[in-house]
Amino acid sequence: MKKSSIGSSFFFEGFMKKWIWIVVLILIVILLLLLVWYFGFRNRVLVLPKQDTVLEIYEPIDLKDVISLEEGTVISKEYTPTSLGDVTVSFQYQTESNRKRNGEVTFSVVDTVAPYVHLSNSYSISVGSDDFVSDILCADNYDANPSCIVEGEYDLNTVGTYPLTFVATDSSSNVTEKDFTLRVYQPSSGGGSSTTPKGTSLEEVVSLAEEKDMSFGIDVSKWQEDIDWEAVKESGVSFVMIRIGSQKGIGGEYVLDPYFEQNYEGATSVDLPVGVYFYSYGKDVEDAKNQAQWIIDTLDGRKLDLPVAFDWECFSYFNQFDLSLYGLNEVAESFFQTIEDAGYETMLYGSKNYLNNLWIYNQNDIWLAHYTKSTDYDKEYQYWQFTNQGKIPGISGFVDINFSSIS
């Protein structure tokens, strides 16, 4: 019997079609492999951290300073490590053939900064007190709750002096030790005599301002009560910071200063440049952001010539906040960013001691509080509150006086 020529023809054509598809698939795979090689491996270089490179937590670095390439150049980028241990960082580099490539490198991040303890050579407490250790400010750059203990024997129920050592330890085993004397005393039953401070006269303020080639201004709140703004302007005051409000303790509500509206209208009516400040107990990023938004809503579009100042100075309660020093910086940054997004300038208010030891990550403008006629604060500042006992015509009682070189 003869085989059908038609069946043979269909079989041959089907066989050929299968082989054509197989060849096409093989070519596609080869093309994909070539593309992977071209874009993934061609010009691939060895990427390593420079020898013995260890990064410090929160310390900004330029990646080109800490990365070694077999060939090519790291495209400059600042990086700030925010976690400890081995950290993988992505970056871009340019090859010798001027192609941009993505790379990764792993660094070891460490913390070598010891905790800060706010404690002098002696500490006094009245007899019968329950505790004093938790009241001493003990803070760390990385740990929200470093170990803070007192070594030595003492008795809070017995009057006397006790030589002790305060020991603060963080999770990276950095240690701060401070020897001090605890004085347990019996409070006096009699009333002591007091004298009213003389204060700093307008003549002295003007003389100091001229000597330093700076202008002078004031900051005011409800404590100054009613102010004669015409007299203030005529005295030579050239700018005013006004308290817009404050927070009622940790987690408390935000309260408008009862004299804010009156002070704002009075100062602007005599063409004095005005800024505002808010006394904060901000406990976290969200709290600070809400405070900033409250200020923006309260200003309701009003013009400010000077910044909005973040006045966070509740360091006597710092141990209750569960904040690291970097965390405190993030709280302030949340406030600043929200205010700046609304079109206002910002600055941080702080005393010399706290600016040097606790606001160590702040990059914002500074309103320095240092009650002296000649500050030795060695960083840049925009305003300097040099006394809280100024005497200015138009204000009954004392008022804070500030110097500024900003025209």
Tab-separated table of C-alpha atoms in Angstrom:
chain	number	residue	atom	x	y	z
A	1	MET	CA	0.000	0.000	0.000
A	2	LYS	CA	1.357	3.454	-0.906
A	3	LYS	CA	1.713	6.117	1.802
A	4	SER	CA	-0.239	9.290	1.344
A	5	SER	CA	1.964	12.078	-0.071
A	6	ILE	CA	-0.386	14.646	1.459
A	7	GLY	CA	0.183	13.306	5.014
A	8	SER	CA	3.948	13.329	4.548
A	9	SER	CA	3.839	16.917	3.385
A	10	PHE	CA	1.885	18.105	6.470
A	11	PHE	CA	4.241	16.243	8.800
A	12	PHE	CA	7.303	17.857	7.204
A	13	GLU	CA	5.828	21.366	7.354
A	14	GLY	CA	4.868	20.969	11.045
A	15	PHE	CA	8.338	19.708	11.885
A	16	MET	CA	9.971	22.686	10.172
A	17	LYS	CA	7.698	25.192	11.962
A	18	LYS	CA	8.679	23.760	15.356
A	19	TRP	CA	12.350	24.093	14.556
A	20	ILE	CA	11.889	27.669	13.385
A	21	TRP	CA	10.274	28.582	16.719
A	22	ILE	CA	13.034	26.816	18.633
A	23	VAL	CA	15.678	28.767	16.710
A	24	VAL	CA	13.812	32.045	17.343
A	25	LEU	CA	13.627	31.317	21.083
A	26	ILE	CA	17.335	30.474	21.189
A	27	LEU	CA	18.157	33.768	19.445
A	28	ILE	CA	15.975	35.714	21.908
A	29	VAL	CA	17.751	34.078	24.883
A	30	ILE	CA	21.149	34.905	23.370
A	31	LEU	CA	20.064	38.515	22.834
A	32	LEU	CA	18.852	38.805	26.426
A	33	LEU	CA	22.125	37.382	27.739
A	34	LEU	CA	24.054	39.902	25.643
A	35	LEU	CA	21.942	42.746	27.039
A	36	VAL	CA	22.497	41.535	30.605
A	37	TRP	CA	26.201	41.321	29.971
A	38	TYR	CA	26.331	44.767	28.353
A	39	PHE	CA	24.378	46.623	30.983
A	40	GLY	CA	25.203	44.506	34.024
A	41	PHE	CA	28.762	43.289	33.651
A	42	ARG	CA	30.461	45.338	30.955
A	43	ASN	CA	32.508	48.039	32.662
A	44	ARG	CA	31.693	46.501	36.055
A	45	VAL	CA	34.310	47.589	38.573
A	46	LEU	CA	35.420	46.444	41.971
A	47	VAL	CA	33.745	48.584	44.682
A	48	LEU	CA	35.164	48.571	48.196
A	49	PRO	CA	35.147	50.837	51.241
A	50	LYS	CA	38.524	52.484	51.708
A	51	GLN	CA	40.807	50.512	53.985
A	52	ASP	CA	39.850	50.632	57.673
A	53	THR	CA	36.847	52.876	56.948
A	54	VAL	CA	34.412	52.854	59.868
A	55	LEU	CA	31.600	55.389	59.952
A	56	GLU	CA	30.431	57.255	63.055
A	57	ILE	CA	26.672	57.235	63.679
A	58	TYR	CA	24.955	60.489	62.552
A	59	GLU	CA	28.210	61.963	61.216
A	60	PRO	CA	27.742	63.146	57.587
A	61	ILE	CA	30.377	62.014	55.097
A	62	ASP	CA	30.989	62.459	51.378
A	63	LEU	CA	30.867	59.015	49.767
A	64	LYS	CA	33.729	59.798	47.388
A	65	ASP	CA	35.972	60.122	50.447
A	66	VAL	CA	35.210	56.620	51.748
A	67	ILE	CA	34.756	54.463	48.619
A	68	SER	CA	37.518	52.891	46.526
A	69	LEU	CA	36.824	52.046	42.869
A	70	GLU	CA	38.921	49.840	40.603
A	71	GLU	CA	38.360	52.510	37.974
A	72	GLY	CA	36.003	55.465	37.609
A	73	THR	CA	34.786	58.235	39.909
A	74	VAL	CA	32.138	58.287	42.614
A	75	ILE	CA	29.477	60.885	41.886
A	76	SER	CA	29.609	63.062	44.986
A	77	LYS	CA	26.838	62.407	47.486
A	78	GLU	CA	26.578	63.128	51.206
A	79	TYR	CA	25.484	60.264	53.397
A	80	THR	CA	24.572	60.214	57.091
A	81	PRO	CA	24.419	56.802	58.797
A	82	THR	CA	21.440	56.456	61.136
A	83	SER	CA	21.774	52.826	62.275
A	84	LEU	CA	24.592	50.811	63.830
A	85	GLY	CA	26.273	47.700	62.443
A	86	ASP	CA	26.842	46.721	58.814
A	87	VAL	CA	25.006	49.110	56.497
A	88	THR	CA	24.753	48.751	52.711
A	89	VAL	CA	24.741	52.048	50.830
A	90	SER	CA	23.669	52.574	47.206
A	91	PHE	CA	25.448	55.202	45.119
A	92	GLN	CA	26.292	56.200	41.530
A	93	TYR	CA	29.673	56.317	39.877
A	94	GLN	CA	31.003	57.277	36.442
A	95	THR	CA	33.230	54.884	34.517
A	96	GLU	CA	36.292	55.888	32.539
A	97	SER	CA	34.122	55.602	29.405
A	98	ASN	CA	31.785	58.238	30.978
A	99	ARG	CA	28.937	55.818	31.642
A	100	LYS	CA	26.920	56.150	34.839
A	101	ARG	CA	26.597	52.999	36.874
A	102	ASN	CA	24.898	52.078	40.148
A	103	GLY	CA	26.954	50.539	42.922
A	104	GLU	CA	26.612	49.285	46.461
A	105	VAL	CA	29.096	49.225	49.300
A	106	THR	CA	28.868	47.980	52.882
A	107	PHE	CA	30.233	49.950	55.817
A	108	SER	CA	30.530	49.279	59.521
A	109	VAL	CA	28.810	52.010	61.569
A	110	VAL	CA	29.790	52.565	65.203
A	111	ASP	CA	28.927	54.870	68.089
A	112	THR	CA	31.904	56.220	70.031
A	113	VAL	CA	30.160	59.192	71.686
A	114	ALA	CA	29.757	58.814	75.447
A	115	PRO	CA	26.542	59.890	77.210
A	116	TYR	CA	26.188	63.420	78.553
A	117	VAL	CA	25.521	63.994	82.247
A	118	HIS	CA	24.446	67.447	83.397
A	119	LEU	CA	26.007	67.481	86.845
A	120	SER	CA	28.422	69.801	88.641
A	121	ASN	CA	30.869	68.872	91.416
A	122	SER	CA	28.123	68.976	94.030
A	123	TYR	CA	24.405	68.268	94.188
A	124	SER	CA	22.123	69.372	97.040
A	125	ILE	CA	18.840	67.830	98.146
A	126	SER	CA	16.682	68.329	101.247
A	127	VAL	CA	16.638	65.611	103.873
A	128	GLY	CA	13.784	63.105	103.526
A	129	SER	CA	13.583	63.296	99.732
A	130	ASP	CA	12.605	60.094	97.950
A	131	ASP	CA	15.068	60.203	95.049
A	132	PHE	CA	17.468	62.396	93.129
A	133	VAL	CA	19.117	60.144	90.519
A	134	SER	CA	16.193	60.314	88.072
A	135	ASP	CA	16.253	64.128	88.254
A	136	ILE	CA	19.824	64.440	86.941
A	137	LEU	CA	19.867	64.944	83.180
A	138	CYS	CA	21.454	61.871	81.595
A	139	ALA	CA	21.308	61.748	77.774
A	140	ASP	CA	22.922	59.875	74.900
A	141	ASN	CA	23.279	60.691	71.229
A	142	TYR	CA	21.927	57.263	70.139
A	143	ASP	CA	20.157	55.629	73.093
A	144	ALA	CA	16.875	57.065	74.342
A	145	ASN	CA	17.432	55.449	77.740
A	146	PRO	CA	21.099	54.915	78.624
A	147	SER	CA	21.968	53.267	81.925
A	148	CYS	CA	22.316	55.998	84.588
A	149	ILE	CA	23.315	54.938	88.096
A	150	VAL	CA	25.030	56.332	91.176
A	151	GLU	CA	27.855	54.400	92.797
A	152	GLY	CA	28.572	54.873	96.489
A	153	GLU	CA	26.728	54.911	99.805
A	154	TYR	CA	24.338	57.679	100.868
A	155	ASP	CA	21.283	58.184	103.072
A	156	LEU	CA	18.645	60.708	102.021
A	157	ASN	CA	17.200	60.629	105.539
A	158	THR	CA	20.431	61.740	107.189
A	159	VAL	CA	21.961	65.199	106.865
A	160	GLY	CA	25.520	65.014	105.589
A	161	THR	CA	27.849	65.040	102.601
A	162	TYR	CA	28.485	61.892	100.554
A	163	PRO	CA	31.236	61.390	97.935
A	164	LEU	CA	29.634	59.575	94.971
A	165	THR	CA	30.162	58.751	91.297
A	166	PHE	CA	27.524	59.083	88.595
A	167	VAL	CA	27.985	56.472	85.860
A	168	ALA	CA	26.205	56.654	82.485
A	169	THR	CA	26.605	53.816	79.964
A	170	ASP	CA	25.092	53.456	76.486
A	171	SER	CA	24.418	50.336	74.401
A	172	SER	CA	27.813	50.655	72.676
A	173	SER	CA	29.568	50.516	76.071
A	174	ASN	CA	30.601	54.167	75.977
A	175	VAL	CA	30.879	55.379	79.573
A	176	THR	CA	30.770	58.773	81.288
A	177	GLU	CA	31.778	58.944	84.950
A	178	LYS	CA	31.428	62.038	87.124
A	179	ASP	CA	32.600	62.269	90.709
A	180	PHE	CA	30.467	64.594	92.804
A	181	THR	CA	29.471	65.320	96.380
A	182	LEU	CA	25.866	64.783	97.433
A	183	ARG	CA	24.825	67.272	100.091
A	184	VAL	CA	21.748	66.279	102.111
A	185	TYR	CA	20.636	69.358	104.047
A	186	GLN	CA	17.977	70.435	106.522
A	187	PRO	CA	15.901	73.287	105.023
A	188	SER	CA	15.988	76.492	107.025
A	189	SER	CA	12.766	77.426	108.798
A	190	GLY	CA	13.486	81.159	108.676
A	191	GLY	CA	12.906	83.403	105.682
A	192	GLY	CA	15.971	84.727	103.962
A	193	SER	CA	16.499	88.320	102.924
A	194	SER	CA	16.277	89.208	99.257
A	195	THR	CA	17.339	92.216	97.225
A	196	THR	CA	15.846	93.518	94.004
A	197	PRO	CA	18.366	93.362	91.137
A	198	LYS	CA	19.306	96.706	89.626
A	199	GLY	CA	18.934	95.544	86.059
A	200	THR	CA	20.656	96.769	82.889
A	201	SER	CA	19.815	100.364	81.981
A	202	LEU	CA	19.027	101.633	78.496
A	203	GLU	CA	22.248	103.648	78.522
A	204	GLU	CA	24.285	100.513	79.217
A	205	VAL	CA	22.443	98.579	76.501
A	206	VAL	CA	23.059	101.336	73.932
A	207	SER	CA	26.740	101.555	74.916
A	208	LEU	CA	27.249	97.787	74.588
A	209	ALA	CA	25.446	97.707	71.238
A	210	GLU	CA	27.660	100.476	69.866
A	211	GLU	CA	30.788	98.797	71.221
A	212	LYS	CA	29.871	95.538	69.484
A	213	ASP	CA	28.534	97.270	66.352
A	214	MET	CA	25.210	95.455	66.771
A	215	SER	CA	21.583	96.507	66.932
A	216	PHE	CA	19.481	95.656	69.982
A	217	GLY	CA	15.945	94.403	70.392
A	218	ILE	CA	13.638	92.795	72.935
A	219	ASP	CA	11.527	89.678	73.347
A	220	VAL	CA	8.191	90.004	75.128
A	221	SER	CA	5.296	87.949	76.445
A	222	LYS	CA	2.428	88.272	78.891
A	223	TRP	CA	4.964	88.920	81.671
A	224	GLN	CA	5.561	92.449	80.347
A	225	GLU	CA	1.804	93.141	80.349
A	226	ASP	CA	0.804	96.438	78.648
A	227	ILE	CA	3.584	98.051	76.605
A	228	ASP	CA	3.930	101.619	75.310
A	229	TRP	CA	5.245	100.765	71.851
A	230	GLU	CA	5.878	104.371	70.844
A	231	ALA	CA	8.231	104.768	73.816
A	232	VAL	CA	9.899	101.438	73.018
A	233	LYS	CA	10.566	102.503	69.425
A	234	GLU	CA	11.901	105.925	70.506
A	235	SER	CA	14.321	104.228	72.933
A	236	GLY	CA	16.245	102.710	70.023
A	237	VAL	CA	14.834	99.167	70.040
A	238	SER	CA	15.106	97.912	66.454
A	239	PHE	CA	13.384	94.490	66.513
A	240	VAL	CA	10.979	92.434	68.616
A	241	MET	CA	10.441	88.722	69.224
A	242	ILE	CA	6.923	88.065	70.547
A	243	ARG	CA	5.773	84.910	72.296
A	244	ILE	CA	2.887	83.582	70.240
A	245	GLY	CA	2.076	80.771	72.644
A	246	SER	CA	3.214	77.881	74.775
A	247	GLN	CA	2.438	74.271	75.569
A	248	LYS	CA	0.975	73.232	78.922
A	249	GLY	CA	3.533	70.601	79.878
A	250	ILE	CA	4.412	67.297	78.201
A	251	GLY	CA	1.535	66.279	75.945
A	252	GLY	CA	-0.397	69.402	76.968
A	253	GLU	CA	-2.563	71.717	74.883
A	254	TYR	CA	-1.204	74.700	72.943
A	255	VAL	CA	-2.173	78.053	74.462
A	256	LEU	CA	-2.138	81.494	72.844
A	257	ASP	CA	-0.183	84.095	74.819
A	258	PRO	CA	-2.908	86.448	76.111
A	259	TYR	CA	-0.878	89.498	75.007
A	260	PHE	CA	0.169	88.193	71.573
A	261	GLU	CA	-2.430	90.009	69.504
A	262	GLN	CA	-1.901	93.243	71.443
A	263	ASN	CA	1.883	92.994	71.142
A	264	TYR	CA	1.812	92.143	67.446
A	265	GLU	CA	-0.472	95.069	66.638
A	266	GLY	CA	1.505	97.444	68.855
A	267	ALA	CA	4.948	96.534	67.483
A	268	THR	CA	3.897	96.544	63.825
A	269	SER	CA	2.018	99.839	64.263
A	270	VAL	CA	5.343	101.568	64.951
A	271	ASP	CA	7.096	99.652	62.139
A	272	LEU	CA	9.258	97.451	64.336
A	273	PRO	CA	10.411	94.217	62.638
A	274	VAL	CA	8.656	91.296	64.332
A	275	GLY	CA	9.274	87.582	64.829
A	276	VAL	CA	7.585	85.067	67.141
A	277	TYR	CA	8.571	82.209	69.415
A	278	PHE	CA	6.746	79.212	70.864
A	279	TYR	CA	7.601	77.619	74.223
A	280	SER	CA	7.455	73.886	73.503
A	281	TYR	CA	7.361	70.620	75.416
A	282	GLY	CA	7.312	68.717	72.113
A	283	LYS	CA	7.692	65.027	72.921
A	284	ASP	CA	7.995	63.622	69.402
A	285	VAL	CA	8.035	64.519	65.709
A	286	GLU	CA	4.249	64.531	65.382
A	287	ASP	CA	3.785	66.781	68.414
A	288	ALA	CA	6.278	69.325	67.051
A	289	LYS	CA	4.647	69.245	63.623
A	290	ASN	CA	1.242	69.917	65.207
A	291	GLN	CA	2.673	72.852	67.159
A	292	ALA	CA	4.106	74.329	63.987
A	293	GLN	CA	0.775	73.970	62.209
A	294	TRP	CA	-0.962	75.634	65.173
A	295	ILE	CA	1.401	78.614	64.804
A	296	ILE	CA	0.737	78.820	61.063
A	297	ASP	CA	-3.016	78.759	61.658
A	298	THR	CA	-2.731	81.387	64.407
A	299	LEU	CA	-0.669	83.722	62.224
A	300	ASP	CA	-3.309	83.298	59.524
A	301	GLY	CA	-1.118	84.686	56.770
A	302	ARG	CA	0.315	87.592	58.744
A	303	LYS	CA	3.725	88.850	57.726
A	304	LEU	CA	6.799	88.236	59.869
A	305	ASP	CA	10.073	90.083	59.334
A	306	LEU	CA	12.033	87.779	61.651
A	307	PRO	CA	12.005	84.000	62.149
A	308	VAL	CA	9.685	81.713	64.076
A	309	ALA	CA	11.772	80.397	66.992
A	310	PHE	CA	11.481	76.922	68.513
A	311	ASP	CA	11.956	77.418	72.261
A	312	TRP	CA	12.462	73.929	73.743
A	313	GLU	CA	14.213	74.315	77.082
A	314	CYS	CA	12.474	71.824	79.386
A	315	PHE	CA	15.707	69.955	80.087
A	316	SER	CA	14.867	69.498	83.771
A	317	TYR	CA	12.263	66.974	82.506
A	318	PHE	CA	14.429	65.497	79.743
A	319	ASN	CA	14.637	62.032	81.311
A	320	GLN	CA	10.846	61.742	80.990
A	321	PHE	CA	10.830	62.201	77.217
A	322	ASP	CA	12.468	58.905	76.157
A	323	LEU	CA	14.492	60.777	73.550
A	324	SER	CA	18.038	60.419	72.312
A	325	LEU	CA	19.863	63.619	71.406
A	326	TYR	CA	19.430	62.747	67.739
A	327	GLY	CA	15.739	62.154	68.415
A	328	LEU	CA	15.519	65.609	69.997
A	329	ASN	CA	17.065	67.038	66.847
A	330	GLU	CA	14.407	65.251	64.742
A	331	VAL	CA	11.665	66.821	66.886
A	332	ALA	CA	13.064	70.289	66.156
A	333	GLU	CA	13.535	69.508	62.460
A	334	SER	CA	9.893	68.488	62.161
A	335	PHE	CA	8.897	71.884	63.599
A	336	PHE	CA	11.287	73.793	61.315
A	337	GLN	CA	10.270	71.969	58.149
A	338	THR	CA	6.555	72.559	58.720
A	339	ILE	CA	7.084	76.269	59.423
A	340	GLU	CA	9.408	76.715	56.433
A	341	ASP	CA	6.954	74.973	54.114
A	342	ALA	CA	4.516	77.771	55.026
A	343	GLY	CA	7.041	80.401	53.892
A	344	TYR	CA	8.466	81.549	57.235
A	345	GLU	CA	12.085	81.484	58.424
A	346	THR	CA	13.021	79.520	61.542
A	347	MET	CA	15.623	79.418	64.294
A	348	LEU	CA	16.415	77.469	67.457
A	349	TYR	CA	16.499	79.189	70.848
A	350	GLY	CA	18.940	77.741	73.356
A	351	SER	CA	21.398	78.520	76.127
A	352	LYS	CA	25.129	78.241	75.503
A	353	ASN	CA	25.475	75.091	77.615
A	354	TYR	CA	22.620	73.204	75.962
A	355	LEU	CA	23.607	74.308	72.468
A	356	ASN	CA	27.103	72.945	73.052
A	357	ASN	CA	26.148	69.691	74.765
A	358	LEU	CA	22.609	68.695	73.773
A	359	TRP	CA	21.699	70.381	70.480
A	360	ILE	CA	24.749	68.736	68.911
A	361	TYR	CA	23.014	67.836	65.634
A	362	ASN	CA	21.287	71.163	65.016
A	363	GLN	CA	22.013	72.759	61.632
A	364	ASN	CA	19.512	75.585	61.920
A	365	ASP	CA	19.993	79.269	62.726
A	366	ILE	CA	20.637	80.052	66.392
A	367	TRP	CA	19.131	82.409	68.927
A	368	LEU	CA	21.723	82.212	71.688
A	369	ALA	CA	20.864	82.773	75.348
A	370	HIS	CA	24.020	83.658	77.290
A	371	TYR	CA	23.733	86.171	80.118
A	372	THR	CA	27.044	87.939	79.875
A	373	LYS	CA	28.402	91.115	78.333
A	374	SER	CA	30.913	89.167	76.253
A	375	THR	CA	29.939	85.699	75.038
A	376	ASP	CA	32.525	83.024	74.313
A	377	TYR	CA	30.084	80.869	72.354
A	378	ASP	CA	32.260	79.854	69.403
A	379	LYS	CA	29.642	78.914	66.795
A	380	GLU	CA	27.638	81.136	64.505
A	381	TYR	CA	24.474	82.724	65.865
A	382	GLN	CA	21.964	85.236	64.495
A	383	TYR	CA	20.604	86.680	67.759
A	384	TRP	CA	22.054	86.840	71.260
A	385	GLN	CA	19.889	87.246	74.361
A	386	PHE	CA	22.408	88.726	76.776
A	387	THR	CA	20.205	89.644	79.760
A	388	ASN	CA	16.725	89.067	81.145
A	389	GLN	CA	16.918	92.184	83.307
A	390	GLY	CA	16.870	94.989	80.789
A	391	LYS	CA	15.216	98.319	81.516
A	392	ILE	CA	13.498	99.882	78.497
A	393	PRO	CA	11.207	102.947	78.462
A	394	GLY	CA	7.623	101.919	77.792
A	395	ILE	CA	7.932	98.638	79.701
A	396	SER	CA	7.385	98.372	83.442
A	397	GLY	CA	9.675	95.808	85.019
A	398	PHE	CA	12.452	93.866	83.347
A	399	VAL	CA	12.571	92.666	79.747
A	400	ASP	CA	14.940	90.392	77.801
A	401	ILE	CA	17.460	92.288	75.650
A	402	ASN	CA	18.918	90.806	72.462
A	403	PHE	CA	21.776	91.828	70.186
A	404	SER	CA	21.969	91.136	66.464
A	405	SER	CA	24.378	91.926	63.662
A	406	ILE	CA	21.651	91.282	61.075
A	407	SER	CA	20.603	94.532	59.457
